[in-house]
GROMACS .gro file of C-alpha atoms in nm:
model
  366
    1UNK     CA    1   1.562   3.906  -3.034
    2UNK     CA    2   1.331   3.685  -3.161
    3UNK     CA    3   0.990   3.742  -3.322
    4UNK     CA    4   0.826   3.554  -3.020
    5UNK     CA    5   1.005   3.707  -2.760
    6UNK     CA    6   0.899   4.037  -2.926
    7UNK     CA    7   0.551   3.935  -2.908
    8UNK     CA    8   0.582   3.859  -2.558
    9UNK     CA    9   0.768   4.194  -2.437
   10UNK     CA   10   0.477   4.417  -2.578
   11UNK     CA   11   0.169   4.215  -2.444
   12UNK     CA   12   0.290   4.186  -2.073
   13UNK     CA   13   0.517   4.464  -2.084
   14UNK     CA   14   0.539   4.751  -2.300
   15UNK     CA   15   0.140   4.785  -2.381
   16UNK     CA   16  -0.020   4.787  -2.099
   17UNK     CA   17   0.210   5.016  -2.005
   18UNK     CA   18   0.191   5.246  -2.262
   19UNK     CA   19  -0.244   5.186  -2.251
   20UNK     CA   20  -0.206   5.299  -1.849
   21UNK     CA   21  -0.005   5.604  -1.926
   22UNK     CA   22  -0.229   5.685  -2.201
   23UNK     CA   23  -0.549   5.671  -1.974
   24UNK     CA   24  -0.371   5.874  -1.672
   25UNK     CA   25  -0.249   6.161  -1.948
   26UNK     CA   26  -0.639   6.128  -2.116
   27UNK     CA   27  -0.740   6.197  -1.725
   28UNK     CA   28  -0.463   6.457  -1.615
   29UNK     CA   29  -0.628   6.694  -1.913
   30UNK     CA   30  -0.992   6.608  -1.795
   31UNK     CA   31  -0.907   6.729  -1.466
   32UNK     CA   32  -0.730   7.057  -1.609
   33UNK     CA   33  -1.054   7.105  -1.812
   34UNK     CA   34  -1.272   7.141  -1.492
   35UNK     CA   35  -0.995   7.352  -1.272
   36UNK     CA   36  -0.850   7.042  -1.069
   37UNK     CA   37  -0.465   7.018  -0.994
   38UNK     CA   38  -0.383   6.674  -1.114
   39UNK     CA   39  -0.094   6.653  -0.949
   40UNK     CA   40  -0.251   6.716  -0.615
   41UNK     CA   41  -0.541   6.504  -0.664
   42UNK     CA   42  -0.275   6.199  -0.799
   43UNK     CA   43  -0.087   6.267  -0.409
   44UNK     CA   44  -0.471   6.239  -0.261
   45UNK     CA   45  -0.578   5.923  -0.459
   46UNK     CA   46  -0.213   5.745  -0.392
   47UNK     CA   47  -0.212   5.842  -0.002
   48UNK     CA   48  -0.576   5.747   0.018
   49UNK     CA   49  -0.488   5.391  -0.115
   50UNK     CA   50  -0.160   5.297   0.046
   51UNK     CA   51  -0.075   5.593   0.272
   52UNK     CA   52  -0.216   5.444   0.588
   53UNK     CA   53  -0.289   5.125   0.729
   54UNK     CA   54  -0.687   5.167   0.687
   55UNK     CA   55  -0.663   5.285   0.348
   56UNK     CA   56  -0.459   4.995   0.276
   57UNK     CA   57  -0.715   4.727   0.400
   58UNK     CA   58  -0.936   4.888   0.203
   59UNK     CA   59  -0.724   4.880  -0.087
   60UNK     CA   60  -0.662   4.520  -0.065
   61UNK     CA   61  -1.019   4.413   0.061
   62UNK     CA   62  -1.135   4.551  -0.280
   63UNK     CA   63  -0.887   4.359  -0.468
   64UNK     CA   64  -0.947   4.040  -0.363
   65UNK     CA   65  -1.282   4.069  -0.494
   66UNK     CA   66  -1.118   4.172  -0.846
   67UNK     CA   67  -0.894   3.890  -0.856
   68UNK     CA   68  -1.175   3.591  -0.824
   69UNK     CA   69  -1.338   3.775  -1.101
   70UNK     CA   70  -1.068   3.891  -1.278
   71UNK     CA   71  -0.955   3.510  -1.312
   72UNK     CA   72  -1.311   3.374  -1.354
   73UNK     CA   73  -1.319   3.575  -1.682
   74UNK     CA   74  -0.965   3.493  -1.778
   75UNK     CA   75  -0.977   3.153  -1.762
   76UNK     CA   76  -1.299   3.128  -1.986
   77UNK     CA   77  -1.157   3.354  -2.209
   78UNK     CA   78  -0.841   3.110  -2.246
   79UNK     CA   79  -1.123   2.858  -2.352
   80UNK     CA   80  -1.220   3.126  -2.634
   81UNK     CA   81  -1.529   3.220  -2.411
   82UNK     CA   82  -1.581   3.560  -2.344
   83UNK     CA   83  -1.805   3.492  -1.987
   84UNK     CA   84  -1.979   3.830  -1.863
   85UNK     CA   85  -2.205   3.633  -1.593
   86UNK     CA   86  -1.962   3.686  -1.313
   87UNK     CA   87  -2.237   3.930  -1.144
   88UNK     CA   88  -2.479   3.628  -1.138
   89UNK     CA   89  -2.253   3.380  -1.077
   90UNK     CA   90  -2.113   3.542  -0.753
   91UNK     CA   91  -2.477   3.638  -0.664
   92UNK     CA   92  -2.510   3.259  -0.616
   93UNK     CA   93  -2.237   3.153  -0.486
   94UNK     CA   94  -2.369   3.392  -0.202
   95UNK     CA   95  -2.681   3.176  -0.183
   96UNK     CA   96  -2.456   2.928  -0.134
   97UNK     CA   97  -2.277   3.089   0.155
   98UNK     CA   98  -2.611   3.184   0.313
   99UNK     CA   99  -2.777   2.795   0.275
  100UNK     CA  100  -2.485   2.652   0.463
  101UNK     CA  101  -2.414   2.911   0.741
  102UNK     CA  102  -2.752   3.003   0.813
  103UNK     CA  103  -2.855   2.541   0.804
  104UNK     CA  104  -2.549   2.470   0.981
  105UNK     CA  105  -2.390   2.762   1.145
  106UNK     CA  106  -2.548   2.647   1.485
  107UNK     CA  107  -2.428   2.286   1.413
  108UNK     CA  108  -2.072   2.258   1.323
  109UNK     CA  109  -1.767   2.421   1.434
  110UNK     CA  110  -1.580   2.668   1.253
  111UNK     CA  111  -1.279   2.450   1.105
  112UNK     CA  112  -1.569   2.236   0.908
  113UNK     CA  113  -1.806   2.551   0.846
  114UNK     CA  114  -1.590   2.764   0.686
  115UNK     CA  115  -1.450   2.518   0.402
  116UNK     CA  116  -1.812   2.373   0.365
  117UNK     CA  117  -1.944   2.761   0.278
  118UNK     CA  118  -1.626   2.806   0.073
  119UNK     CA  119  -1.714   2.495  -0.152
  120UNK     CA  120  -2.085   2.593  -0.162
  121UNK     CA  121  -1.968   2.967  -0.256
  122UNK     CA  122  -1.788   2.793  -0.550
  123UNK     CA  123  -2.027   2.473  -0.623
  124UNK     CA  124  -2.333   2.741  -0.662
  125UNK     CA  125  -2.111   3.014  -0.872
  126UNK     CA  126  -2.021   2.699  -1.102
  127UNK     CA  127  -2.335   2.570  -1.109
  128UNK     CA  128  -2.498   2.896  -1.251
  129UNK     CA  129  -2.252   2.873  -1.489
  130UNK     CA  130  -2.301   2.547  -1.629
  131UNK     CA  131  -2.614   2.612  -1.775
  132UNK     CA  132  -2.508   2.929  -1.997
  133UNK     CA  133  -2.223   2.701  -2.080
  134UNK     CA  134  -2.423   2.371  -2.199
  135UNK     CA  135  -2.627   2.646  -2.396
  136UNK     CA  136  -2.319   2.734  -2.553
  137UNK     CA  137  -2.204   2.375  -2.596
  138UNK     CA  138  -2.446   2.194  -2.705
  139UNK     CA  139  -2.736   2.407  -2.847
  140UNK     CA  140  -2.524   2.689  -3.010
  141UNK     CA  141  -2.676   2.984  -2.807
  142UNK     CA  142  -2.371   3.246  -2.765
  143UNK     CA  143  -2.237   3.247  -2.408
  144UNK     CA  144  -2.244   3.658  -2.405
  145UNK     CA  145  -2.610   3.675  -2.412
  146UNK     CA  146  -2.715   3.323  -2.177
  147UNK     CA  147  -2.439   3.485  -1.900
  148UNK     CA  148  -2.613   3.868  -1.964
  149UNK     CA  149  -2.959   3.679  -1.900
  150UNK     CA  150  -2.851   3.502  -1.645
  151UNK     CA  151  -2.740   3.811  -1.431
  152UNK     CA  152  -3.078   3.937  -1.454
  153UNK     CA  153  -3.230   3.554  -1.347
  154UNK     CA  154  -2.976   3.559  -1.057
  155UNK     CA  155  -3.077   3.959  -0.914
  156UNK     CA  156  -3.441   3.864  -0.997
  157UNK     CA  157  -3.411   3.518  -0.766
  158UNK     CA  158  -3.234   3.649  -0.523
  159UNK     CA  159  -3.474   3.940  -0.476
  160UNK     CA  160  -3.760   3.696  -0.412
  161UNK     CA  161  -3.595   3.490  -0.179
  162UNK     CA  162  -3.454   3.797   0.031
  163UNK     CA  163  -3.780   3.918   0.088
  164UNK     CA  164  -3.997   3.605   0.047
  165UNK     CA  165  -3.791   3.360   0.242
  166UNK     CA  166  -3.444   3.466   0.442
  167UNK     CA  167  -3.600   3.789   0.542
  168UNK     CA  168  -3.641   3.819   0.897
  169UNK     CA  169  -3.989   3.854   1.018
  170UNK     CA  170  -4.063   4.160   1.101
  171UNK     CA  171  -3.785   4.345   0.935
  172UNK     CA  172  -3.839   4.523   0.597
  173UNK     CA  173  -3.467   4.494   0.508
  174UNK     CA  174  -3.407   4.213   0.242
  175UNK     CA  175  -3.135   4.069   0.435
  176UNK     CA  176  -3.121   3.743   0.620
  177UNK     CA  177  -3.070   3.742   1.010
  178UNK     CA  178  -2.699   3.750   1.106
  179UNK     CA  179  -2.443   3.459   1.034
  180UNK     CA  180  -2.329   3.221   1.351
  181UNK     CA  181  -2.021   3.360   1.486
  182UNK     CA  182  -1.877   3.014   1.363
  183UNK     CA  183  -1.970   3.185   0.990
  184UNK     CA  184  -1.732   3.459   1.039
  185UNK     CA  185  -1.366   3.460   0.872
  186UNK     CA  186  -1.088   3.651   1.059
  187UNK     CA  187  -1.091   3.995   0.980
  188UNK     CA  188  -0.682   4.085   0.850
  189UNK     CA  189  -0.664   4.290   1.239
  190UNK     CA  190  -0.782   3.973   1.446
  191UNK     CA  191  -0.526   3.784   1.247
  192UNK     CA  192  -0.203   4.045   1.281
  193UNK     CA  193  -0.371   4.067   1.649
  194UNK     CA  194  -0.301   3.702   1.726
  195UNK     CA  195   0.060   3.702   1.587
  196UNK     CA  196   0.099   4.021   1.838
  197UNK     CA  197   0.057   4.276   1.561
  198UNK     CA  198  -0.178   4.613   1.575
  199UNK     CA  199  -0.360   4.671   1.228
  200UNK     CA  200  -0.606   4.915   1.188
  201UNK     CA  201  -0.970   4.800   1.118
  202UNK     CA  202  -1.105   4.785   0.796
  203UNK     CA  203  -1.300   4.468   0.593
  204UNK     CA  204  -0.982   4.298   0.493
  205UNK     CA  205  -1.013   3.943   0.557
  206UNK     CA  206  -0.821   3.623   0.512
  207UNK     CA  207  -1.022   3.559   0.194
  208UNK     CA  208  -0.747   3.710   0.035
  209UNK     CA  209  -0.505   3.429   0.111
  210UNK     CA  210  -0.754   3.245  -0.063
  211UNK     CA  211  -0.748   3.499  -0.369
  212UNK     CA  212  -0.369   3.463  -0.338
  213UNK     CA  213  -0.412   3.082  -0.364
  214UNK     CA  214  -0.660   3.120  -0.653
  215UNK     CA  215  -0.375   3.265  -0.863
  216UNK     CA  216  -0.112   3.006  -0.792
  217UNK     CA  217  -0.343   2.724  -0.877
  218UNK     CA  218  -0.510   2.892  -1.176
  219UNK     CA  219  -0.169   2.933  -1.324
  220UNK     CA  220  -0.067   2.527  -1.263
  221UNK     CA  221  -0.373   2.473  -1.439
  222UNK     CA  222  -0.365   2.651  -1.757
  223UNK     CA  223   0.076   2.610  -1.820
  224UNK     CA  224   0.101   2.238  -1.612
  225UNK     CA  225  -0.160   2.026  -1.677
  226UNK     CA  226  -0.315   1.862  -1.978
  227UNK     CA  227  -0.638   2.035  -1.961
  228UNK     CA  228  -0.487   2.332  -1.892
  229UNK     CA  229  -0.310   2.265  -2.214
  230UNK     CA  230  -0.644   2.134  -2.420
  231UNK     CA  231  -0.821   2.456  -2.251
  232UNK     CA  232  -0.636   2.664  -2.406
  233UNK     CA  233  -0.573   2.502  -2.738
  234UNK     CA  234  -0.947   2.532  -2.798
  235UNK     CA  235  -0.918   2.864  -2.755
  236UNK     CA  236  -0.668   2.895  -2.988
  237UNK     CA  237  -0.754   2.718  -3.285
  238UNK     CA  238  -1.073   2.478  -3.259
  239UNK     CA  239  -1.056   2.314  -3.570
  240UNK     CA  240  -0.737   2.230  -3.473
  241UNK     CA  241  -0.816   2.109  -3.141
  242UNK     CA  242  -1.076   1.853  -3.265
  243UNK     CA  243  -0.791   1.758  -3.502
  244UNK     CA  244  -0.562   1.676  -3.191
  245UNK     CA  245  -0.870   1.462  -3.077
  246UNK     CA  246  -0.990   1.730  -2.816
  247UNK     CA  247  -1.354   1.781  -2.710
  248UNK     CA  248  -1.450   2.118  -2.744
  249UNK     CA  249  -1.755   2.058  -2.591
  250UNK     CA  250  -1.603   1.891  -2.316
  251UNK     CA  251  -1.393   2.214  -2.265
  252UNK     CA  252  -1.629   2.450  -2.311
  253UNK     CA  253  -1.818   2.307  -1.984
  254UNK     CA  254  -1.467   2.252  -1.784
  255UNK     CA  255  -1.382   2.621  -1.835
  256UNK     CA  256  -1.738   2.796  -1.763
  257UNK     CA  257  -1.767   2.550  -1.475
  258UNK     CA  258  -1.417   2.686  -1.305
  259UNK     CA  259  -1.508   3.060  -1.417
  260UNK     CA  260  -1.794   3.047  -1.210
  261UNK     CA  261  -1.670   2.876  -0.923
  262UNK     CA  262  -1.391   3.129  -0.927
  263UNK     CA  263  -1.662   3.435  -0.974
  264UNK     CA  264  -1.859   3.220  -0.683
  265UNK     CA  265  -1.586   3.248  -0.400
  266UNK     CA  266  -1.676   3.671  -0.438
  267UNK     CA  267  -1.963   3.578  -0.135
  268UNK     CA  268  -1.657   3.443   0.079
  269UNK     CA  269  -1.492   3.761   0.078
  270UNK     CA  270  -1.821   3.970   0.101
  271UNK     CA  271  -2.044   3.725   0.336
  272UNK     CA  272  -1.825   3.528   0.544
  273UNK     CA  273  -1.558   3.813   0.587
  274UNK     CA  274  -1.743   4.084   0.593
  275UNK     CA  275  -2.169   4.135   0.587
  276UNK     CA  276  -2.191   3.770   0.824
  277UNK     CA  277  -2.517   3.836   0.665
  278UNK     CA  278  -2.634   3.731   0.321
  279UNK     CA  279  -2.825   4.029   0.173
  280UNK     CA  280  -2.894   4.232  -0.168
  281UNK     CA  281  -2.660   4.393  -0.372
  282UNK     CA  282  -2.293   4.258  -0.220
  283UNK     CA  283  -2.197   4.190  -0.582
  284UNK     CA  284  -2.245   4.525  -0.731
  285UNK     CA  285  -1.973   4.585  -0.972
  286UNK     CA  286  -1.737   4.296  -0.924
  287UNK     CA  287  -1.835   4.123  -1.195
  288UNK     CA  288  -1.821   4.361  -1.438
  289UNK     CA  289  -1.516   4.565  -1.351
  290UNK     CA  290  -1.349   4.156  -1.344
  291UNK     CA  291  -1.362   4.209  -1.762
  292UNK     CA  292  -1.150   4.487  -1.698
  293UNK     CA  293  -0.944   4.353  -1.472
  294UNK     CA  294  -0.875   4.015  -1.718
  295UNK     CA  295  -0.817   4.229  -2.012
  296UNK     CA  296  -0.556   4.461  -1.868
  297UNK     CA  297  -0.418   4.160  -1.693
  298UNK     CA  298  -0.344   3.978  -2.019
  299UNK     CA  299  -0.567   3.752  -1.951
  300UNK     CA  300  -0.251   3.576  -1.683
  301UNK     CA  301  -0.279   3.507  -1.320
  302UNK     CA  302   0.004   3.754  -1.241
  303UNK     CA  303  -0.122   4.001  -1.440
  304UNK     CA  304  -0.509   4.000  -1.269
  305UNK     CA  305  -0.313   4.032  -0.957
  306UNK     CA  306  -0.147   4.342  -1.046
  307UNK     CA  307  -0.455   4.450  -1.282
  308UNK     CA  308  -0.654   4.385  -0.967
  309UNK     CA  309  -0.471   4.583  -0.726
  310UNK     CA  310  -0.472   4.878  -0.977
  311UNK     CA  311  -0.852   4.851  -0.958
  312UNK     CA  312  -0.827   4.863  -0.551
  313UNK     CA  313  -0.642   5.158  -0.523
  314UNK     CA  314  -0.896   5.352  -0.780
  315UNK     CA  315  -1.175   5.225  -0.577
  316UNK     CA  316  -1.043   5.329  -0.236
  317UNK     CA  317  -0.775   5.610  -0.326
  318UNK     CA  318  -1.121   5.748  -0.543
  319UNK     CA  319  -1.340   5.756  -0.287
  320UNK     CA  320  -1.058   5.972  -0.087
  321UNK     CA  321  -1.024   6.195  -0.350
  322UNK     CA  322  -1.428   6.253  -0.366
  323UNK     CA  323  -1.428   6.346   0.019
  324UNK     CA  324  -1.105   6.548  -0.021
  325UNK     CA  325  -1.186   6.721  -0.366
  326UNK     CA  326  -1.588   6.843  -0.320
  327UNK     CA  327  -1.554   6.869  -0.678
  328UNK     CA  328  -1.408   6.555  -0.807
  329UNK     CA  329  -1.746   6.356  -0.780
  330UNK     CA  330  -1.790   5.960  -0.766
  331UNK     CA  331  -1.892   5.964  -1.129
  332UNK     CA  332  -1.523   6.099  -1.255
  333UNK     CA  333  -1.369   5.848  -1.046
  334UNK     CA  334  -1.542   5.597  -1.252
  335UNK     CA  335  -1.459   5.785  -1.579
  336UNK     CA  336  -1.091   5.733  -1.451
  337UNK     CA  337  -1.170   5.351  -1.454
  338UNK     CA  338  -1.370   5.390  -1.791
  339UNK     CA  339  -1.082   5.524  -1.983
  340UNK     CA  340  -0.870   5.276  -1.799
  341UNK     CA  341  -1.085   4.974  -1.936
  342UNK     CA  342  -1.117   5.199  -2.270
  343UNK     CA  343  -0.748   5.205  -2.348
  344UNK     CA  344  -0.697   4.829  -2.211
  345UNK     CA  345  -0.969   4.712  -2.402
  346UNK     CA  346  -1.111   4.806  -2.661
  347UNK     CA  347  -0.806   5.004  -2.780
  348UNK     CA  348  -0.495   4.751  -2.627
  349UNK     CA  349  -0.366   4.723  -3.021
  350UNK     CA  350  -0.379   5.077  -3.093
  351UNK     CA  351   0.064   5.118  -3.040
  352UNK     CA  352   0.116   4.749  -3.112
  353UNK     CA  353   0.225   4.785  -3.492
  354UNK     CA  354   0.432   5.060  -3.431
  355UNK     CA  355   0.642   4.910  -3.167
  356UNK     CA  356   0.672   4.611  -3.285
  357UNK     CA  357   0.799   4.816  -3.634
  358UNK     CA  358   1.054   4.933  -3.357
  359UNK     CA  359   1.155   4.644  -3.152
  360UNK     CA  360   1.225   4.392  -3.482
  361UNK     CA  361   1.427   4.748  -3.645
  362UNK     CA  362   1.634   4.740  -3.293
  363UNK     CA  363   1.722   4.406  -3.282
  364UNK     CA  364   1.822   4.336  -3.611
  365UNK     CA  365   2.025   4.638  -3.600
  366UNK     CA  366   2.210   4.541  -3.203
   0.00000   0.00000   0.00000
């Protein structure tokens, strides 16, 4: 076995595994600590996640939000950018959403509506982007503290227009009025419904088909095409990209540009499948918990897929643990995804030396 393919066995394999199993044992002797049966609480969070068909829409609804950030953050970390703005940036691209259904939901039909708000979701989320990004590029300001500001600029803008200017009159809830009916994706039970199939109801729409579709293209991008390829050279070395006659510049803005439309298509899950509403809040988390999901996912379009569904089930199989277990609160489900992005993160190298130790010994020796 060679050295490379060594390499390549413990980052998509054998560590994540091993930073997973590490995180579940860290949270099977938290729960003994405070007089919970882990086993029984593992059978509560699994069944609440995939046991039934509601659960499951759940599950999934959640993860599509994961994956557009999940791959906004790993494809400006392939660029050697490390872009935390994915709250702001799909705060935005919900702006987006809301300018174009609520100008043109009574004028246009659903078959042009819906891909016009889907461009705007990611047009707006790339947009916020660019500016942190030509910050980065061409004034030398670090893109972890122009995206941190810029999630506060994006909460701050959108609470003034909420309440100043899409609120409806007469309401006190910052929200605008409700979406046309043209604005509205299929919800995953209309669509089994018209192919003759009963699902249960739950906010899973056919924005993950999109997410799906997000994946697939991210990967042609970064492996089969030439700024995939200069993308992630500068990322690698770049010195030695300017040497190959790349502009890093140039790639800086390409890869904050796609991050943010990616982190922008977040509203078409939230707004168009769900709210039909554009209101405050509907990004809470997503951005964040997308570092997570990049970082366990190896920073591959595969991997946020799988990292991403991970990060479903704890959302949906936690909250069915909270209403099952009185004492399992909210807050240790997120200490289960703390240690989770603890172990993937900021500790991912921590068994890398001694396996690889392991894996050259083995094959030299078969």
């Amino acid at each position: 076995m060679k050295a490379a393919h060594v390499n390549q066995l413990l980052s998509i394999v054998l560590l994540p595994f091993l930073n997973l199993l590490t995180a579940f044992i860290v949270t099977t002797l938290l729960f003994l600590m405070v007089g919970i049966d882990p086993w029984e609480a593992a059978k509560i969070l699994v069944k609440g996640a995939f046991g039934y068909e509601e659960g499951i829409g759940y599950t999934l609804y959640y993860t599509t939000n994961f994956i557009f950030t999940g791959l906004a953050v790993a494809v400006a970390f392939h660029a050697g950018l490390f872009n935390i703005g994915g709250e702001g940036q799909a705060y935005i691209g919900g702006l987006g959403v809301g300018l174009v259904a609520l100008g043109l939901g009574a004028l246009l039909p659903a078959w042009l509506l819906l891909p016009l708000a889907m461009v705007a979701a990611a047009v707006f989320g790339a947009a916020w982007a660019a500016i942190p990004a030509y910050l980065q590029a061409y004034r030398g300001s670090h893109i972890v503290i122009t995206t941190i500001m810029f999630n506060f600029l994006a909460a701050s803008l959108m609470v003034y227009l909420l309440v100043n200017v899409f609120a409806e009159p007469g309401q006190m809830v910052p929200a605008s009025r409700a979406f046309a009916d043209s604005a509205s994706l299929w919800s995953w039970q209309e669509f089994m419904a018209y192919w003759g199939v009963e699902f249960a109801a739950s906010p899973l729409n056919l924005s993950i088909i999109l997410a799906l579709i997000c994946c697939a293209m991210v990967w042609l991008f970064l492996w089969k095409t030439r700024w995939g390829y200069e993308l992630r050279t500068v990322g690698a070395n770049p010195d030695a990209a300017i040497y190959a006659g790349i502009n890093p510049k140039r790639i800086i803005m390409l890869a904050m540009l796609l991050s943010g439309a990616l982190a922008g298509l977040v509203a078409v899950n939230e707004l168009l499948g769900v709210q039909h509403r554009l209101l405050l809040g509907f990004n809470t988390g997503y951005g964040f918990a997308g570092i997570a999901v990049a970082l366990m996912g190896r920073n591959h379009p595969l991997g946020v897929l799988l990292a991403a569904l991970l990060f479903g089930a704890l959302y949906q199989g936690g909250a069915e643990l909270a209403f099952e277990i009185p004492s399992v609160t909210r807050d240790m489900v997120v200490v289960i995804q703390g240690l989770i992005i603890l172990f993937s993160g900021a500790l991912e190298f921590m068994y890398r030396a001694p396996l690889q130790r392991w894996l050259l010994r083995f094959a030299r020796e078969a």
